Coordinates of N, CA and C in Angstrom, one line a residue:
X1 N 0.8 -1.2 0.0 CA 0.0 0.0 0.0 C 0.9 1.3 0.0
X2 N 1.9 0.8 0.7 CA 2.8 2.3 0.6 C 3.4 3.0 -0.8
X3 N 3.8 1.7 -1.5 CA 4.6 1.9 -2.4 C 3.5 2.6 -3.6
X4 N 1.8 1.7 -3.5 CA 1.2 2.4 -4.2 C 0.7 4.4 -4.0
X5 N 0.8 4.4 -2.6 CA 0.6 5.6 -1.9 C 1.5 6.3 -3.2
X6 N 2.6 5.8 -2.6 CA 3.8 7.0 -3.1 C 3.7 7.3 -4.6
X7 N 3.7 5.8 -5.4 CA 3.2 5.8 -7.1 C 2.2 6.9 -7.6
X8 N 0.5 6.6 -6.7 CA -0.1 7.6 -6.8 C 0.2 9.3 -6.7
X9 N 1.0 9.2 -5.6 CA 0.9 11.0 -5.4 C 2.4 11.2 -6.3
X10 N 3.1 10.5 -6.7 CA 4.4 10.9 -7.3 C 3.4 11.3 -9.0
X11 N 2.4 10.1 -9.6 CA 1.9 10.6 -10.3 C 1.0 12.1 -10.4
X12 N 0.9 12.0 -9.1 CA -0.2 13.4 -8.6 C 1.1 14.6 -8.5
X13 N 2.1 14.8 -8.4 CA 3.4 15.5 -8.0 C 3.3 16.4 -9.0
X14 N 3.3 16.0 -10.2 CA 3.3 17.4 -11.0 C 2.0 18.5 -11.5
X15 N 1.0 17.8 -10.6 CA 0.0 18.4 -10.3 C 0.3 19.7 -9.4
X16 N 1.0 19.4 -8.2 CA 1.3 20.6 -7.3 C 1.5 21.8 -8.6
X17 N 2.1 21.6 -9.4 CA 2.7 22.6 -10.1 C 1.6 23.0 -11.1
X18 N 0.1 22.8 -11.1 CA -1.4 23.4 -11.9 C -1.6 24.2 -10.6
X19 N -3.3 24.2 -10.7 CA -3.5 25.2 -9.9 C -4.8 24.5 -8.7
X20 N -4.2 25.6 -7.6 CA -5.0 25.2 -6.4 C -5.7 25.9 -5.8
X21 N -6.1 27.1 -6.5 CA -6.9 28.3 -6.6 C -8.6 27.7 -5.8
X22 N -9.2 28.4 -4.9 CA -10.3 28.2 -5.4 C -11.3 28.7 -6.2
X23 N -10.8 28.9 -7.5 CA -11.9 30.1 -8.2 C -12.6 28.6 -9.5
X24 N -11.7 28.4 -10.2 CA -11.8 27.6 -11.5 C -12.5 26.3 -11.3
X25 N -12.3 25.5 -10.9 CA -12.7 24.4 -10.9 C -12.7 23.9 -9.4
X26 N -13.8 24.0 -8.8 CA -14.4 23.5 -7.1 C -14.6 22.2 -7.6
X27 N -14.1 21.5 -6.6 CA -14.0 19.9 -6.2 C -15.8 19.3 -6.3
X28 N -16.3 18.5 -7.2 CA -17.4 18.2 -7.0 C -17.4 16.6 -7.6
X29 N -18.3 16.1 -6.8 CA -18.6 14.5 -7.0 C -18.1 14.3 -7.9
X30 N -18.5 14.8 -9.3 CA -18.5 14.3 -10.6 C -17.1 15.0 -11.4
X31 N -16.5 15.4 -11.0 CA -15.4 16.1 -10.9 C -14.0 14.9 -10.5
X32 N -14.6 14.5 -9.1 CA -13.7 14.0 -8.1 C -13.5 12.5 -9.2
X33 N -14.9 12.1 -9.3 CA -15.0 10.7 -10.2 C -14.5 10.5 -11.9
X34 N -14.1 11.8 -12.2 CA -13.7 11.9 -13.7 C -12.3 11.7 -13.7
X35 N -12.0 12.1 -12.4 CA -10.2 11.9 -12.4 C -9.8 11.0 -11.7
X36 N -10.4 10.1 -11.1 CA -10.3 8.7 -10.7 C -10.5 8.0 -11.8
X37 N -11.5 8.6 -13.0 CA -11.6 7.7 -14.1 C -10.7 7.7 -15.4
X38 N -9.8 9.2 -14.9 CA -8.6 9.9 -15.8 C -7.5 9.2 -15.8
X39 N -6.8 8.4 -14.4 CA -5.9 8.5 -13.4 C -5.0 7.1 -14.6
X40 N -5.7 6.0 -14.7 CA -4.8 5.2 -15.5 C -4.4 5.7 -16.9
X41 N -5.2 6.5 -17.4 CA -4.9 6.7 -18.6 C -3.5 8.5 -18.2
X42 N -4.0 9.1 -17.1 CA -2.9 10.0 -17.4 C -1.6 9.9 -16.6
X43 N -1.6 8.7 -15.7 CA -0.5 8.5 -14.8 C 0.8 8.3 -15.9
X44 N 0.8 7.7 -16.9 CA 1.6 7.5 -18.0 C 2.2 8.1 -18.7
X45 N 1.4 9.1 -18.8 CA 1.4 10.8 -19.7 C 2.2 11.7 -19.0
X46 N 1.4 11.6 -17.9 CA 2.4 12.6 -16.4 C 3.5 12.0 -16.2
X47 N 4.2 10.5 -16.1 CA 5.6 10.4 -16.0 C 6.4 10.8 -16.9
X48 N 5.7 10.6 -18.2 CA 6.8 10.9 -19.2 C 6.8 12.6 -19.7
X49 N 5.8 13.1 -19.0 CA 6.1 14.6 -18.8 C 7.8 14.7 -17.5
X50 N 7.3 14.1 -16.7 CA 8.9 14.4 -15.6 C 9.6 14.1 -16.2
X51 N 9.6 12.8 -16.9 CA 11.2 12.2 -17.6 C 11.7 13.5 -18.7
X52 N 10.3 14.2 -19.6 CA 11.1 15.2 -20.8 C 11.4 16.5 -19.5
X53 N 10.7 16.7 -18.5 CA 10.8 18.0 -17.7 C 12.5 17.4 -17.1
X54 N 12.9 16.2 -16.9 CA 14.3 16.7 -16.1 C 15.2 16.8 -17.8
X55 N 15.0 16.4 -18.4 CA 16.0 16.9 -19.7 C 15.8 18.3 -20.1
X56 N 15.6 19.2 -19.2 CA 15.9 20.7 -19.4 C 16.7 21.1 -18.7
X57 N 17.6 22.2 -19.5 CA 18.7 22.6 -18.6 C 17.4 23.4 -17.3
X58 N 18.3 23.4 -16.2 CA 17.8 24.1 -15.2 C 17.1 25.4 -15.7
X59 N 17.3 26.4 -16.3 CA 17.0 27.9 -16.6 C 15.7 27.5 -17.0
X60 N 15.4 26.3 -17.9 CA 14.2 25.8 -18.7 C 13.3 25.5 -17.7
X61 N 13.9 25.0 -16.6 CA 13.0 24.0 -15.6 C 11.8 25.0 -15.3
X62 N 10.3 24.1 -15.4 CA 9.2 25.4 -14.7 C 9.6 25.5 -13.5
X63 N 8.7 26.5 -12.9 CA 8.8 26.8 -11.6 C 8.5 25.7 -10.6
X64 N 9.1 26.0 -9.6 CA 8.8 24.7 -8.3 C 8.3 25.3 -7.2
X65 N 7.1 25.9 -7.8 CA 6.5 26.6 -6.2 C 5.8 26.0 -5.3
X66 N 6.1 26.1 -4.3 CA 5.7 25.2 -2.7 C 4.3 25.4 -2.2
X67 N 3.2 24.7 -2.5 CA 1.9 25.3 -2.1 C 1.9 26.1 -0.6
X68 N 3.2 24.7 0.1 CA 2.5 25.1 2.0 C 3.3 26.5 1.8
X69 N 4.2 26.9 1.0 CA 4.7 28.7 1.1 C 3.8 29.4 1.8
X70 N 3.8 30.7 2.2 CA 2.9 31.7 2.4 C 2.6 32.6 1.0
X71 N 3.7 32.8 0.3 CA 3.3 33.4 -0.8 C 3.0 32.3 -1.6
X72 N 2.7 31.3 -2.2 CA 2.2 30.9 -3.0 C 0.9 31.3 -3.6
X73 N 1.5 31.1 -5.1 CA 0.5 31.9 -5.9 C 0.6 30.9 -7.1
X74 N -0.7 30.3 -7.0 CA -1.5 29.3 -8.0 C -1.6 30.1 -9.5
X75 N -1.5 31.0 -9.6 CA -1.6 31.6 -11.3 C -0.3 31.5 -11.7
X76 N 0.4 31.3 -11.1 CA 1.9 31.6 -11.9 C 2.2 30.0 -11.8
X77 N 1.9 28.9 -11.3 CA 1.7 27.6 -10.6 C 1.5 26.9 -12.2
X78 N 0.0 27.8 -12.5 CA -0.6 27.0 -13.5 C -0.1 27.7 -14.8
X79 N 0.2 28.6 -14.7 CA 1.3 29.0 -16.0 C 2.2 28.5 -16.7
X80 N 3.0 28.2 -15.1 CA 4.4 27.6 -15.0 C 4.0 25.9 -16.1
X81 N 2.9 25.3 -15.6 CA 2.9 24.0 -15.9 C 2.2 24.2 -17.1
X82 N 1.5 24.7 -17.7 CA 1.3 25.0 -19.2 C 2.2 25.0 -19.9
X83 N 3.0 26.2 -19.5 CA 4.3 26.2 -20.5 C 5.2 25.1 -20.7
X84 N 5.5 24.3 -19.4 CA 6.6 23.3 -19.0 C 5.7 22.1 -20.4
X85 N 4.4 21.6 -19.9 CA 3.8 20.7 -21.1 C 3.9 21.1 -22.5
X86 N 3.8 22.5 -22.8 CA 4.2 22.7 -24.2 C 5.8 22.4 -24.4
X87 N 6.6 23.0 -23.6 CA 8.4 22.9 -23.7 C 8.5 21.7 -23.9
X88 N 7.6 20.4 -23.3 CA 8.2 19.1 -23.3 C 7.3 18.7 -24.4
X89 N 6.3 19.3 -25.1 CA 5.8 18.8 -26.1 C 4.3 17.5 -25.7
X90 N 3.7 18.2 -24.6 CA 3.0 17.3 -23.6 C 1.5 17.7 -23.8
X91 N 1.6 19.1 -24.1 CA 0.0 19.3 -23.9 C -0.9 18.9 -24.3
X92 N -1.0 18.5 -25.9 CA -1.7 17.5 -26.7 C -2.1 16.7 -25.7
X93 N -1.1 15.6 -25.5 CA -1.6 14.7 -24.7 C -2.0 14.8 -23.6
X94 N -2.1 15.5 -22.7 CA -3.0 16.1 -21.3 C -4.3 16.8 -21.8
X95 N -4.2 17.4 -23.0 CA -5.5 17.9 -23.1 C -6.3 16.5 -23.7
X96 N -5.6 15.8 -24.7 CA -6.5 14.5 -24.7 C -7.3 13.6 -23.7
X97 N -5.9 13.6 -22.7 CA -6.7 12.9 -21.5 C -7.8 13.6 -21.0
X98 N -7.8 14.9 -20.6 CA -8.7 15.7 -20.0 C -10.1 15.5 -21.0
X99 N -10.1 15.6 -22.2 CA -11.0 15.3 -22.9 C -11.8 14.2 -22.7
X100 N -10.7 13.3 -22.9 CA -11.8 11.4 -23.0 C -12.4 11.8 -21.6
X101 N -12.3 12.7 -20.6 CA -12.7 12.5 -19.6 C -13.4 13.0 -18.6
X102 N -14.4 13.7 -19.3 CA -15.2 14.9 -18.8 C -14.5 16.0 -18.9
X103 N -13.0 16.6 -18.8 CA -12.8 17.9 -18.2 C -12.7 19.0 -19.6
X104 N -13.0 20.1 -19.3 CA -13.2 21.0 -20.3 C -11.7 21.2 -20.8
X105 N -10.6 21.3 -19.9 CA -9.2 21.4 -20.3 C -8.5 21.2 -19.8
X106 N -7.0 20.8 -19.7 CA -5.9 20.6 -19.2 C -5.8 21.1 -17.9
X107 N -6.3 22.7 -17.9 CA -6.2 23.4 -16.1 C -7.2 22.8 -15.2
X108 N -8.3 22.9 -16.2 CA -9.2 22.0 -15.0 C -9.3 20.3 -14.3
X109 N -8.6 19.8 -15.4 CA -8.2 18.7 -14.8 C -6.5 18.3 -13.9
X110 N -5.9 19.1 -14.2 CA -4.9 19.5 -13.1 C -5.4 20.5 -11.9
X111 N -6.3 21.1 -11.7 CA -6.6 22.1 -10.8 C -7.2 20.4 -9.8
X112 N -8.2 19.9 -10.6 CA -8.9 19.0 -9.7 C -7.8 18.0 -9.4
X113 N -6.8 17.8 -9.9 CA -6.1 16.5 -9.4 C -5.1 17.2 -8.3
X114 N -5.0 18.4 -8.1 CA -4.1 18.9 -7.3 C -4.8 19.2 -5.8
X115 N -6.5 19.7 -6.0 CA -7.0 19.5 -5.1 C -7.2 18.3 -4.1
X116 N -7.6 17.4 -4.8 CA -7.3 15.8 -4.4 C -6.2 15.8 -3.7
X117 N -5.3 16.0 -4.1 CA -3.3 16.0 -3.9 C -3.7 16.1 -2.2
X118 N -3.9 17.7 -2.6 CA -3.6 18.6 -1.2 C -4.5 17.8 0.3
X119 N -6.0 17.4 -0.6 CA -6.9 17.4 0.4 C -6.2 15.9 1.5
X120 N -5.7 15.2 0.3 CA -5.0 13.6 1.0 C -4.3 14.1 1.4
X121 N -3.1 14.8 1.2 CA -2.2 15.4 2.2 C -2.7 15.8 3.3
X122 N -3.7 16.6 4.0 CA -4.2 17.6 4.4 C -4.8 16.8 5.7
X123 N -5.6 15.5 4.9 CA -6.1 14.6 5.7 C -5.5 13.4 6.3
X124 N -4.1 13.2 5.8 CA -2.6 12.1 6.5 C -2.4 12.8 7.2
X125 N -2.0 14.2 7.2 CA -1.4 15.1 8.4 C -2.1 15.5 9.8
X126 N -3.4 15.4 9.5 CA -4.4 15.6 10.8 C -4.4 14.7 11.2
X127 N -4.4 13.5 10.6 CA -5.4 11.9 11.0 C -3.9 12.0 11.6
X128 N -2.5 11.9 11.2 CA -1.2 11.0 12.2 C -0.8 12.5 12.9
X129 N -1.6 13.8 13.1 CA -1.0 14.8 14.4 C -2.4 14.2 15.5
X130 N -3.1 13.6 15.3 CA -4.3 13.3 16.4 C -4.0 11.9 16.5
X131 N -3.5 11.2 15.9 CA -3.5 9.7 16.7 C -2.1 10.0 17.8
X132 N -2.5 9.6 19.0 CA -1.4 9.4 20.0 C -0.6 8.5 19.9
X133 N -0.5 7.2 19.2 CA 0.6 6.2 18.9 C 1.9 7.1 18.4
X134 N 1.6 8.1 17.5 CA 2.2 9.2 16.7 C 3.9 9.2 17.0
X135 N 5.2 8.8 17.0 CA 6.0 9.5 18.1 C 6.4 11.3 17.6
X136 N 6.5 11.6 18.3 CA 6.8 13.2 18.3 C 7.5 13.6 16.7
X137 N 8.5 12.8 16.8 CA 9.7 12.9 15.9 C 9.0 12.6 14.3
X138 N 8.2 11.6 14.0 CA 7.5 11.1 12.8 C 6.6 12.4 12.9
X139 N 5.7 13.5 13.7 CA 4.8 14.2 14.0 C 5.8 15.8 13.6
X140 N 6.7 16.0 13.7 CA 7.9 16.8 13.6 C 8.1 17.0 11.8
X141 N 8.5 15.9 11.5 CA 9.0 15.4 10.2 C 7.4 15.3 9.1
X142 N 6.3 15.5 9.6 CA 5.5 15.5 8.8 C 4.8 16.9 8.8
X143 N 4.8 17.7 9.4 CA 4.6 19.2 9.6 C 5.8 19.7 8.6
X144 N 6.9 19.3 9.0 CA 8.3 19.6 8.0 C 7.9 19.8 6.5
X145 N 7.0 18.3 6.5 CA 7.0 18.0 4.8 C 5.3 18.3 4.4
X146 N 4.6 18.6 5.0 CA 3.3 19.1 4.5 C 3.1 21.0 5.2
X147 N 4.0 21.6 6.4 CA 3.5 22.4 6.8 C 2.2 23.0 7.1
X148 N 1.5 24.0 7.0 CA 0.0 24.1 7.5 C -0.3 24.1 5.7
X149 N -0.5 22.7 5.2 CA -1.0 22.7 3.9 C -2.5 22.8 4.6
X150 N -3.2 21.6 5.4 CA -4.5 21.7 5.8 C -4.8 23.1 5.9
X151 N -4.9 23.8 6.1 CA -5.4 25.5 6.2 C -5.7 25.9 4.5
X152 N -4.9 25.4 3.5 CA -5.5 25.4 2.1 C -6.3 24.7 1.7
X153 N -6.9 23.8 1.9 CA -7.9 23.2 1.7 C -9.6 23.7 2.0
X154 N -10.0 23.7 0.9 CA -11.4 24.5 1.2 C -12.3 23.3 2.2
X155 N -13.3 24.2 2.6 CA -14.5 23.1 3.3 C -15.1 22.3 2.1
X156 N -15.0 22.8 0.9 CA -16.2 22.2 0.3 C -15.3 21.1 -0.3
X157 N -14.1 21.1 -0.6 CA -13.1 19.9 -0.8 C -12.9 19.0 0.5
X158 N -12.9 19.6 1.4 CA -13.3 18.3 2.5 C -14.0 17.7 2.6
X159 N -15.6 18.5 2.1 CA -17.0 17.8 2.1 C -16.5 16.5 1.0
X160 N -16.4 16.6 -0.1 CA -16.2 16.0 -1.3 C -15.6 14.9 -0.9
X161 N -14.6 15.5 -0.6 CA -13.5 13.8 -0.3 C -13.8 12.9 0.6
X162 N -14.7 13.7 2.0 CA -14.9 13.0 3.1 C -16.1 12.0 2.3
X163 N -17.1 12.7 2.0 CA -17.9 11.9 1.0 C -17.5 10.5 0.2
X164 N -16.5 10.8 -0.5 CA -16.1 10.1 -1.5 C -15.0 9.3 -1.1
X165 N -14.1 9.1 0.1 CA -13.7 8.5 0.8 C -13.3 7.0 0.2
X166 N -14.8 6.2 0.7 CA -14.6 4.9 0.6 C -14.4 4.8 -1.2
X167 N -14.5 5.4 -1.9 CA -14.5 5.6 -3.0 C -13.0 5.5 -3.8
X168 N -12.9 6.4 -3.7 CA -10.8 6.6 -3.7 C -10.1 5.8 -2.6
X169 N -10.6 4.9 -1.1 CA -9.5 3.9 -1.2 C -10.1 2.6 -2.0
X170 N -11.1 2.2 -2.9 CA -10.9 1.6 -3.7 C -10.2 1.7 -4.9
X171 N -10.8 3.0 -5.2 CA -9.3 3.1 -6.3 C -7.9 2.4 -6.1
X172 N -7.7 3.4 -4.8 CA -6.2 3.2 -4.4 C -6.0 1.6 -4.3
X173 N -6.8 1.1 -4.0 CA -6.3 -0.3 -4.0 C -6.8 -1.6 -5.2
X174 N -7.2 -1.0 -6.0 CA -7.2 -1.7 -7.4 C -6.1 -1.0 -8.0
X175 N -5.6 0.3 -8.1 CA -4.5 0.4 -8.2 C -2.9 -0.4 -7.9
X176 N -3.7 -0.9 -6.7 CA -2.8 -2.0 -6.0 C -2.4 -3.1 -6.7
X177 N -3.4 -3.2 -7.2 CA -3.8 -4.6 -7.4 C -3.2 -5.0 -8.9
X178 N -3.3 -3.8 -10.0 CA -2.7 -3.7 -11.1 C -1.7 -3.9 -11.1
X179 N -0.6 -2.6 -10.0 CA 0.9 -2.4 -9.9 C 1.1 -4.4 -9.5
X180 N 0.2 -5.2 -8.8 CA 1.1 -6.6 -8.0 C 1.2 -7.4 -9.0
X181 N 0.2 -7.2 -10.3 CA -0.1 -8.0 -11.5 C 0.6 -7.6 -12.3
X182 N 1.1 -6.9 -12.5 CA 2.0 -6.0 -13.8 C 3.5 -6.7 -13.9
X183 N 3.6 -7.3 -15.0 CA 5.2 -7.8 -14.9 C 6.2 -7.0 -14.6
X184 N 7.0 -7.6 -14.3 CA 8.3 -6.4 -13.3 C 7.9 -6.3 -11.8
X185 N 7.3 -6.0 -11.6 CA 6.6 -5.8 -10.0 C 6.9 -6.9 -8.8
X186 N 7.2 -6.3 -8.0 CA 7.5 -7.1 -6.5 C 7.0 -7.5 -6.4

């Protein structure tokens, strides 16, 4: 489960870099279920977007802006990764995926998969600062690496996810289930 944890959000990783605005695209059931229904067909698209994005000299590289920052600013976020999918010659294929799959365009289907991103972050970080098994040090080191991301998270994306919950960990674990069946695999 971990390894898929990590697979998933590493595919979700260059989502940080769309947009997590709340203005464009609010988190809604059918929204939430379009990109669960996106996720195999764009997890493949999105790697080989990182593989053409590290073959830029650094100057090229898009921006790496930090959501938990205080200045973070989602317009320049989703700029940043527009441009990066054109540089690597990607956007075709992101906007195709977004197409077969409900979303009107590339932003809005990166706005929503970033939302998701954040909100599962948002909700690992609460769920292990409230369990008391917690040790300090693992509680330390996750504050480190999510900071007060929870505070960006809208109410109405928590409604959504909380909703949809039992929903996305079946994903996540038919996900599972592909990566244990897929030749190569541990």
């Amino acid at each position: 489960m971990k390894r898929l944890m990590g697979r998933w959000l590493a595919g979700l990783g260059l989502a940080m870099m769309a947009v997590l605005a709340q203005a464009d695209a609010p988190l809604t059931d059918e929204r939430l279920e379009n990109l669960l229904g996106a996720m195999d067909e764009l997890q493949p698209v999105m790697e080989q977007v990182g593989q053409r994005l590290a073959t830029l000299p650094p100057e090229e590289q898009p921006p790496r802006l930090d959501p938990r920052a205080e200045d973070f600013d989602p317009e320049a976020m989703a700029e940043g990764m527009s441009e990066a999918l054109d540089e690597v010659d990607a956007y075709a294929d992101v906007q195709r995926v977004a197409e077969n799959n409900g979303f009107d365009s590339v932003e809005e289907l990166l706005e929503v998969q970033a939302r998701v991103m954040m909100g599962f972050m948002a909700a690992t970080q609460e769920a292990m600062m409230k369990n008391p098994n917690v040790p300090e040090q693992a509680r330390e080191k996750m504050n480190q690496q999510f900071g007060n991301i929870a505070e960006k998270v809208s109410e109405n994306d928590r409604e959504v996810l909380q909703r949809n919950q039992q929903k996305i960990m079946e994903f996540m674990q038919a996900q599972q289930q592909k990566q244990m069946q897929a030749p190569g695999s541990n």
